[in-house]
Coordinates of C-alpha atoms and ligand atoms in Angstrom, one line a residue:
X1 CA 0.0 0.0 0.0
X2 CA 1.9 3.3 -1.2
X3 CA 0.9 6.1 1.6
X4 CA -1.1 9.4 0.5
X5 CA -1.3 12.0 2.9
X6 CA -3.0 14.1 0.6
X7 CA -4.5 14.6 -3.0
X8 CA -8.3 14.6 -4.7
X9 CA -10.3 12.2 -2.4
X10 CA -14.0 11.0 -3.9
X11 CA -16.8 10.6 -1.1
X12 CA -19.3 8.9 -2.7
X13 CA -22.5 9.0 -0.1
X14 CA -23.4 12.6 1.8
X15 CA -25.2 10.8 5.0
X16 CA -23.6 11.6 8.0
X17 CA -20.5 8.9 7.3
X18 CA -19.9 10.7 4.4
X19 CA -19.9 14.1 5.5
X20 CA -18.2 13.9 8.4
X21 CA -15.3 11.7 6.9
X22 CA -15.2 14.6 3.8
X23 CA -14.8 17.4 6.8
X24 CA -12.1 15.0 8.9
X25 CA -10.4 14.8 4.7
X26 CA -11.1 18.3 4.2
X27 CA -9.4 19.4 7.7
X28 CA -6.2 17.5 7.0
X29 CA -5.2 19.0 3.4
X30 CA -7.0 16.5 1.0
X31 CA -9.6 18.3 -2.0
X32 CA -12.6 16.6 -1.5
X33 CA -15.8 15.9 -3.9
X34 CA -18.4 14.5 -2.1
X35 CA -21.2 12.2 -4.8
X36 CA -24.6 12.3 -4.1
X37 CA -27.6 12.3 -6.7
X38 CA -29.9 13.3 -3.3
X39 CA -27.7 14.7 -0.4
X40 CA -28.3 14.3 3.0
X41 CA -31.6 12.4 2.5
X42 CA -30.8 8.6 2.9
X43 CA -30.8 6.3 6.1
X44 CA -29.1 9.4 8.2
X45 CA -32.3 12.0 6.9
X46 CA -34.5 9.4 8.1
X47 CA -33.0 8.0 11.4
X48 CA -34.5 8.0 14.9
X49 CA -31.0 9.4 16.4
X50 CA -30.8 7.1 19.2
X51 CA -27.2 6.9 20.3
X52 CA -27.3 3.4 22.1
X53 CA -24.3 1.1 22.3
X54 CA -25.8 -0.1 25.6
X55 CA -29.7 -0.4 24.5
X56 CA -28.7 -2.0 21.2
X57 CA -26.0 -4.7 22.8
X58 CA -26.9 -8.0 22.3
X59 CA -24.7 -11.3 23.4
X60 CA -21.9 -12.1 21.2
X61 CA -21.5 -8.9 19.1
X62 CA -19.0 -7.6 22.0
X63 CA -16.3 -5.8 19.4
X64 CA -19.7 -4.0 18.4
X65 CA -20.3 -2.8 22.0
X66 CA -16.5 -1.8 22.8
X67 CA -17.0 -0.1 19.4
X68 CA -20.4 2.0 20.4
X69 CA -19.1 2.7 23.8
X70 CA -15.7 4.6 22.2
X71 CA -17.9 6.4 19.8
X72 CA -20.7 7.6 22.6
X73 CA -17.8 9.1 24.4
X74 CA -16.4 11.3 21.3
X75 CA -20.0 12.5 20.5
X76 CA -20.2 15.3 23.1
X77 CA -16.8 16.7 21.8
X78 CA -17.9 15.6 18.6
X79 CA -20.4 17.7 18.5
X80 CA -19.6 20.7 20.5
X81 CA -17.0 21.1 18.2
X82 CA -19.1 21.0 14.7
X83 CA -21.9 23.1 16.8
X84 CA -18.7 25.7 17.2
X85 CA -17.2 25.5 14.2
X86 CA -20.3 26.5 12.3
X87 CA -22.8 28.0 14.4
X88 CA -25.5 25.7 14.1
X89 CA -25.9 23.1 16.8
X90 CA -25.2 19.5 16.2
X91 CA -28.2 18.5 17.8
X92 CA -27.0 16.0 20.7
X93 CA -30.0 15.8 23.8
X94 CA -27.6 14.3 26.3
X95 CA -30.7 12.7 28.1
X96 CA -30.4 9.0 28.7
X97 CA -32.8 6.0 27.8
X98 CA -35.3 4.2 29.6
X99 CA -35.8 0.4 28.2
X100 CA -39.4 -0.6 29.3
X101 CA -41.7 -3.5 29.4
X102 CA -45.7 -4.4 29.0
X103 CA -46.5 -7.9 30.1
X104 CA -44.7 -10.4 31.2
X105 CA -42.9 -11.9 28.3
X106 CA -41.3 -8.4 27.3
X107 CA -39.9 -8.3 31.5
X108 CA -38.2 -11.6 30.8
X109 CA -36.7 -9.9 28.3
X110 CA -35.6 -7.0 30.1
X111 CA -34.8 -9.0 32.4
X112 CA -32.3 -11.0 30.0
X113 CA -30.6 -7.5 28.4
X114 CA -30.2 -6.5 32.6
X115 CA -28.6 -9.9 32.9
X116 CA -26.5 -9.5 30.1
X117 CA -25.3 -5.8 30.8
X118 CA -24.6 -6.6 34.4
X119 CA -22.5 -9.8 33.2
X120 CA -20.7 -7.1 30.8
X121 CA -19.8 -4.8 34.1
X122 CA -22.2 -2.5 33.0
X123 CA -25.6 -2.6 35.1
X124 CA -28.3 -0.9 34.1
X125 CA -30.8 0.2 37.2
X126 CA -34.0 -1.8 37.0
X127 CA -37.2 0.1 37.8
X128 CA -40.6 -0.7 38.7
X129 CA -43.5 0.8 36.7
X130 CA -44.5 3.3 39.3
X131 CA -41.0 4.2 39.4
X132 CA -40.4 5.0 35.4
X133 CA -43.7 7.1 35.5
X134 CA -42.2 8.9 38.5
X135 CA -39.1 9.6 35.8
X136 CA -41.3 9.6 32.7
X137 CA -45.2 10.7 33.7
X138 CA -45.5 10.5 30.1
X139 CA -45.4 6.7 30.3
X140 CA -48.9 4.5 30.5
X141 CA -50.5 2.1 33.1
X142 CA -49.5 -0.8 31.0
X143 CA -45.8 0.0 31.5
X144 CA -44.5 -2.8 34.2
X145 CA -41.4 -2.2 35.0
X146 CA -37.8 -1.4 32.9
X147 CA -34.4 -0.4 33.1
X148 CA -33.1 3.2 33.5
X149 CA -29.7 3.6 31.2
X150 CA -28.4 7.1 31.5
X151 CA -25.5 6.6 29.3
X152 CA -27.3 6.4 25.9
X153 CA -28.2 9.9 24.7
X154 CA -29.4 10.7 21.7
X155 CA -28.5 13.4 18.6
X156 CA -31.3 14.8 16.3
X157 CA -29.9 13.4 13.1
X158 CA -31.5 16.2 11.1
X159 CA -30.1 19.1 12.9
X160 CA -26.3 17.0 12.7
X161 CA -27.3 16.7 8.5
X162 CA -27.5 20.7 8.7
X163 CA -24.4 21.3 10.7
X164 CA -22.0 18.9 8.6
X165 CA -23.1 20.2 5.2
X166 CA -22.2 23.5 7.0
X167 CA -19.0 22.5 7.7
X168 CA -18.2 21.1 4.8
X169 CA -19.2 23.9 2.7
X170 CA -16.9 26.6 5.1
X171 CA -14.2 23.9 4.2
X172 CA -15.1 24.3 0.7
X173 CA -15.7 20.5 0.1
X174 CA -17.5 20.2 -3.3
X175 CA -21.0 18.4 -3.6
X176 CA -21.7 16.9 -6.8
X177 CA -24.9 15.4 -7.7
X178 CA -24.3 13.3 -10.2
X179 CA -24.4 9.4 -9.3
X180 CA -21.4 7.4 -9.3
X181 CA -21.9 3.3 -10.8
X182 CA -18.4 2.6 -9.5
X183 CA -14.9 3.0 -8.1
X184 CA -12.4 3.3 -11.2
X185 CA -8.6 1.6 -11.0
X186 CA -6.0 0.6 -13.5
X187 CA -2.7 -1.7 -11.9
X188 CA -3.9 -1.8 -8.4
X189 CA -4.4 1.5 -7.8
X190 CA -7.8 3.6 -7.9
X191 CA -7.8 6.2 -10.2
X192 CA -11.5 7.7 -9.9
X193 CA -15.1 7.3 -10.1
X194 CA -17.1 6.3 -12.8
X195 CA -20.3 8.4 -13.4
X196 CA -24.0 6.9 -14.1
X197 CA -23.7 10.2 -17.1
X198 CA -21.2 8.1 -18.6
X199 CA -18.5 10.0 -17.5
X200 CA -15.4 9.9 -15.2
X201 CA -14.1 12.0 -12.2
X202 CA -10.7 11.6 -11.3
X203 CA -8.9 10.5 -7.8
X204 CA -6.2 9.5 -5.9
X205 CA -8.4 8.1 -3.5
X206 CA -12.2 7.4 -2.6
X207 CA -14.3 6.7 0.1
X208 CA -17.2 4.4 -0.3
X209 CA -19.9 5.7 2.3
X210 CA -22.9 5.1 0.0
X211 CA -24.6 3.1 2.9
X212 CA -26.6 -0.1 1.6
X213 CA -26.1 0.8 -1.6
X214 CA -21.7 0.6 -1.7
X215 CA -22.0 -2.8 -2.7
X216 CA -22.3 -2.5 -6.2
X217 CA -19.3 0.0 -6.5
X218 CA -17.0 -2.4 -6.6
X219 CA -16.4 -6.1 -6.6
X220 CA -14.3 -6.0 -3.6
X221 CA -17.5 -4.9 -1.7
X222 CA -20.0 -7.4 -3.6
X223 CA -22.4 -8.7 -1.0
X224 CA -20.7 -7.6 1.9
X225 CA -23.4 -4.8 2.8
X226 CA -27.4 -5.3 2.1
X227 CA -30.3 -2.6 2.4
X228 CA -32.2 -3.4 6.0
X229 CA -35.6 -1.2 6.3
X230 CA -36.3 0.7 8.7
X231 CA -40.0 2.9 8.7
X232 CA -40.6 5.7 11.5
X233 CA -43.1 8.0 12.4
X234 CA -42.6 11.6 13.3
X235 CA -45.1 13.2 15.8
X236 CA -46.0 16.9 16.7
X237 CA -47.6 17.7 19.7
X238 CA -50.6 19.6 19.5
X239 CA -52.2 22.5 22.1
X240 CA -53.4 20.6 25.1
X241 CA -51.5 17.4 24.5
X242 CA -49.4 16.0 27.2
X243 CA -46.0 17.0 26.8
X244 CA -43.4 14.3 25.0
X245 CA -40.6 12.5 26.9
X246 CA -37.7 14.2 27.7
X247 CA -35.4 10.7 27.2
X248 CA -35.7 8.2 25.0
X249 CA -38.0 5.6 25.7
X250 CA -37.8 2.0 24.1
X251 CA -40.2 -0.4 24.5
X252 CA -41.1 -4.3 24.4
X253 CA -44.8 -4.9 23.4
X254 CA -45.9 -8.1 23.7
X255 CA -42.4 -9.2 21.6
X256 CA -42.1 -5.9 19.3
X257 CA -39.4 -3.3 19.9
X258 CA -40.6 0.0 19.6
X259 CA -38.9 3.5 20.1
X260 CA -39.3 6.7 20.7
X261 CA -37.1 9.9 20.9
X262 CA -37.9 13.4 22.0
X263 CA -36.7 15.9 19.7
X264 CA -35.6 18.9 22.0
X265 CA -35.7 22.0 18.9
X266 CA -39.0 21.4 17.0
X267 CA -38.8 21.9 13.6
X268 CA -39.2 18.2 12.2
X269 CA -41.5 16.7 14.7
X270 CA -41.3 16.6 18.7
X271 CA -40.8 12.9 18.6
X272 CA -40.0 10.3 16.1
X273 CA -41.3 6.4 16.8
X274 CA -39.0 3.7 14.9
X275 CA -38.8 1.4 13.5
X276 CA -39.6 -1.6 11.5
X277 CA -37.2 -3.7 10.4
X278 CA -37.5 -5.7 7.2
X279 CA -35.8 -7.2 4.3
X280 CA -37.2 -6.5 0.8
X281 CA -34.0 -5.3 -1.3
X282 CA -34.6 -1.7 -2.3
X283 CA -38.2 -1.0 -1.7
X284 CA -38.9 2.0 0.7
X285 CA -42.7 2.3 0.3
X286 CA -44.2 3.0 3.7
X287 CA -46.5 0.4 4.7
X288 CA -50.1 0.7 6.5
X289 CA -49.2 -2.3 8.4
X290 CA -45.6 -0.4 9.3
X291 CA -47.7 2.2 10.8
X292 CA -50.4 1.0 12.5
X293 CA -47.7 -1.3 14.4
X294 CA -45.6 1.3 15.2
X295 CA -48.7 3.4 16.4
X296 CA -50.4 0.6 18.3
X297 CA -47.5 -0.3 20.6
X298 CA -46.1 3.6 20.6
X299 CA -49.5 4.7 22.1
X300 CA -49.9 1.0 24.6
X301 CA -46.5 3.0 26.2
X302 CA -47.1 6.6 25.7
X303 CA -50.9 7.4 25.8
X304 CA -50.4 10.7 25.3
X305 CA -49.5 10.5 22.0
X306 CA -53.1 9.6 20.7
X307 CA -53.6 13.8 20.5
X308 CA -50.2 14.6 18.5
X309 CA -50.3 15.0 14.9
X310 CA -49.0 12.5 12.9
X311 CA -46.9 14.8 10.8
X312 CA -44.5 12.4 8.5
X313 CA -44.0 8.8 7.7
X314 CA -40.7 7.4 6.2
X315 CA -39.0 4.8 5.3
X316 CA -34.9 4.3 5.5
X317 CA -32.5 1.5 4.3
X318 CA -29.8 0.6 7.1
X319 CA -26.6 -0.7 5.7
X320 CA -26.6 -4.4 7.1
X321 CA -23.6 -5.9 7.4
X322 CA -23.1 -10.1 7.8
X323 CA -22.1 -9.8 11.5
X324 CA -23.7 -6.5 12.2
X325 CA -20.4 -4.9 12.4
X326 CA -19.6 -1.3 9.9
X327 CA -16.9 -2.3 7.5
X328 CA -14.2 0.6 8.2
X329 CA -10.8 0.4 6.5
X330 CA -9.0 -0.2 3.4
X331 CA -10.0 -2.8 0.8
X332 CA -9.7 -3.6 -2.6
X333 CA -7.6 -1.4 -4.7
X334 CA -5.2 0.9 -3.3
X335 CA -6.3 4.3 -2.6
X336 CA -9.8 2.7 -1.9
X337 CA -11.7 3.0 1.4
X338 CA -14.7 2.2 2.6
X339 CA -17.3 3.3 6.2
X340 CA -20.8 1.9 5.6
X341 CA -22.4 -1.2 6.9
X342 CA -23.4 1.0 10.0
X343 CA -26.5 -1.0 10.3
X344 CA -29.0 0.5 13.2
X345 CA -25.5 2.2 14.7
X346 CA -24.8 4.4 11.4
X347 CA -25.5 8.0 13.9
X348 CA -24.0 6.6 17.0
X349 CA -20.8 5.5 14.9
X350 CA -20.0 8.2 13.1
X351 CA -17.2 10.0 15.5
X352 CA -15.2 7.2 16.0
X353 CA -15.9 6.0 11.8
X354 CA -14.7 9.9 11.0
X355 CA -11.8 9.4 13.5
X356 CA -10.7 5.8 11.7
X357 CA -10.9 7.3 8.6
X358 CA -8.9 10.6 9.4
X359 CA -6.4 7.9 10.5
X360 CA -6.1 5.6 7.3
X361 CA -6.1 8.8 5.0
X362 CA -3.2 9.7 6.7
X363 CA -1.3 6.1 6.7
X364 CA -2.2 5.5 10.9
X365 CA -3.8 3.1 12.2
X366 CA -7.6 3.7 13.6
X367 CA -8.7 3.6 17.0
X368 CA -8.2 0.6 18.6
X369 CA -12.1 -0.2 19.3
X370 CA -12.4 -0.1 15.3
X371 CA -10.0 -2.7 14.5
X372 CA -12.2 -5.1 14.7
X373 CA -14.2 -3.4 11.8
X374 CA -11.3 -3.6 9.1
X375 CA -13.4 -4.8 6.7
X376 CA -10.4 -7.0 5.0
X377 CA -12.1 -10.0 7.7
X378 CA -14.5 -10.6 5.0
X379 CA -11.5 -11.6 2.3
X380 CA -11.5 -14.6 0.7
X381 CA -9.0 -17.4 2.8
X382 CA -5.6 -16.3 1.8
X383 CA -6.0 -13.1 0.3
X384 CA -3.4 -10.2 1.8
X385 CA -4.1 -8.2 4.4
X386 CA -1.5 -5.6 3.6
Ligands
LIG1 N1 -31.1 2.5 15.6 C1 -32.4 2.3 15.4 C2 -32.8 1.7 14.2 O1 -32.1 1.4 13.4 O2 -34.0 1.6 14.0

């Protein structure tokens, strides 16, 4: 691998991987082009913003925890420094999460992810019901009892879209619209980005943060990354509502996850409800069945919410990965990189992904935690791992 410490780079995805890598890129020296037919409008536009490497842990995807827990602890820097840098504030609500449960399947199941954190050194306080309303009087009668987990905030994704487009334009980082078909390389070394216009851009190296879609870039990346849906709700409160939350809540009902976070600045909705989860390639219709789910088990935990207006629907595709970890490294050709497969973790990753990144374009290595993410694990038996 021949080191460049600086040149033309090609971004091609402006989600919040994308952007943020192009502003660590654009800090250090390198001319950056960021591709996007639509930016800012994929998975990251459409997110719930939970921050949540504790909420989201499940048993055996450990190098994903120790990966979450690094990142939660850059985003208050993280984002106190964008929120300086360009005036507009980044949008992380450092309130925590409450995890509760309905009947008493969905306790057993708290009661497992308790189990499991506490195994893990990391306990999460268990509540009763009357206790969580005490915290939460937004929170129903049918709410039995949960967990109280301080340490996962959350960021309002759409206010964090605003600010790193902001700073990427004061760092004169180019947006192009045009959609790129592929990464471009003659004798092992990238050269560019092929253009669905027919045309070429050239590079002396590119970033592939084109979320579920960076598979089809390049054959080094084919099948490692598929589209996972995701449909939310956003909900405004109206006069004489109760108020919203002021943490996240997620919920168990009777055996579906549900979520919902408070936005603190209105502007896109005072709380969004997420998410589905469901594998259909492409499609990103919004479903009635999506909706009235979401709805039904949002309002069983949140009563309240039966007076807000119901003021958007959506649908996003998460970058799945095959073990649920983001691919994050160098692979393929040189000059080529890649930060996607972010899965349900693409807003809580993104310091530590902008970090790594920031590191390989200047020939370090990344933070520890995101070793485990080179994406090289996926190579065929044998192949180099320069
Ligand atoms: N991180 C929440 C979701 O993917 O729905």
């Amino acid at each position: 691998m021949t080191a460049l410490r600086s040149g033309r780079l090609a971004v091609v995805g402006a989600g919040a991987i994308g952007l943020s890598a192009a502003r660590e890129a654009a800090r250090a020296g390198w001319r950056v082009t960021v591709y996007d037919p639509a930016p800012a409008t994929g998975a990251s536009w459409v997110a719930g913003g939970m921050l949540a490497p504790v909420t989201e842990a499940w048993p055996g995807e450990e190098d994903l925890l120790a990966l979450g827990l690094d990142s939660v602890a850059r985003w208050p820097e993280f984002a106190r420094a964008l929120s300086d840098e360009t005036g507009t504030d980044a949008g992380m609500h450092p309130a925590g999460t409450v995890v509760v449960g309905t009947g008493s399947g969905d306790r057993d199941e708290l009661n497992s992810l308790a189990g499991y954190l506490e195994s893990l050194g990391r306990p999460a306080q268990r509540m009763t019901g009357r206790e969580l309303r005490r915290l939460e009087p937004s929170l129903g009668p049918d709410v039995r009892g949960g967990l109280s987990v301080p340490g996962d905030p959350s960021v309002d994704n759409r206010r964090l879209l605003a600010a790193l487009r902001a700073a990427c334009e004061r760092l004169e980082v180019t947006v192009d619209e045009r959609a790129v078909t592929e990464v471009r390389e003659a004798g092992g070394r990238v050269t560019g980005v092929g253009l669905a216009d027919g045309t070429g851009a050239g590079a002396d190296a590119v970033l592939v943060a084109a979320g579920a879609h960076s598979s089809a870039l390049h054959p080094a990346l084919d099948g490692l990354v598929r589209p996972v849906k995701g449909e939310i709700l956003r909900l405004t409160r109206r006069a004489g509502a109760l108020p919203p939350p002021s943490r996240t809540v997620r919920a168990v009902v009777d055996g579906r996850p549900v979520y919902a976070v408070p936005r603190v600045v209105p502007g896109h909705g005072d709380l969004v409800v997420g998410a589905t989860t469901a594998e259909n390639g492409f499609d990103t219709a919004v479903t009635v069945g999506g909706v009235r789910d979401l709805l039904r088990d949002a309002e069983r935990v949140l009563p309240g919410i039966a007076e807000y207006e119901l003021t958007e629907t959506a649908a996003g595709l998460r970058p799945g990965s095959r073990d649920n970890l983001p691919l994050i490294g160098r692979i393929g050709p040189d000059g080529m990189f890649v930060a996607t497969g972010h899965g349900r973790n693409g807003m809580l990753l993104v310091p530590v992904t902008a970090a790594a990144v920031a590191a390989l374009l200047r020939g370090q290595d990344v933070p520890d935690a995101a070793r485990a993410a080179d994406p090289r694990r996926f190579a065929p038996v044998g192949a180099e791992r320069s």
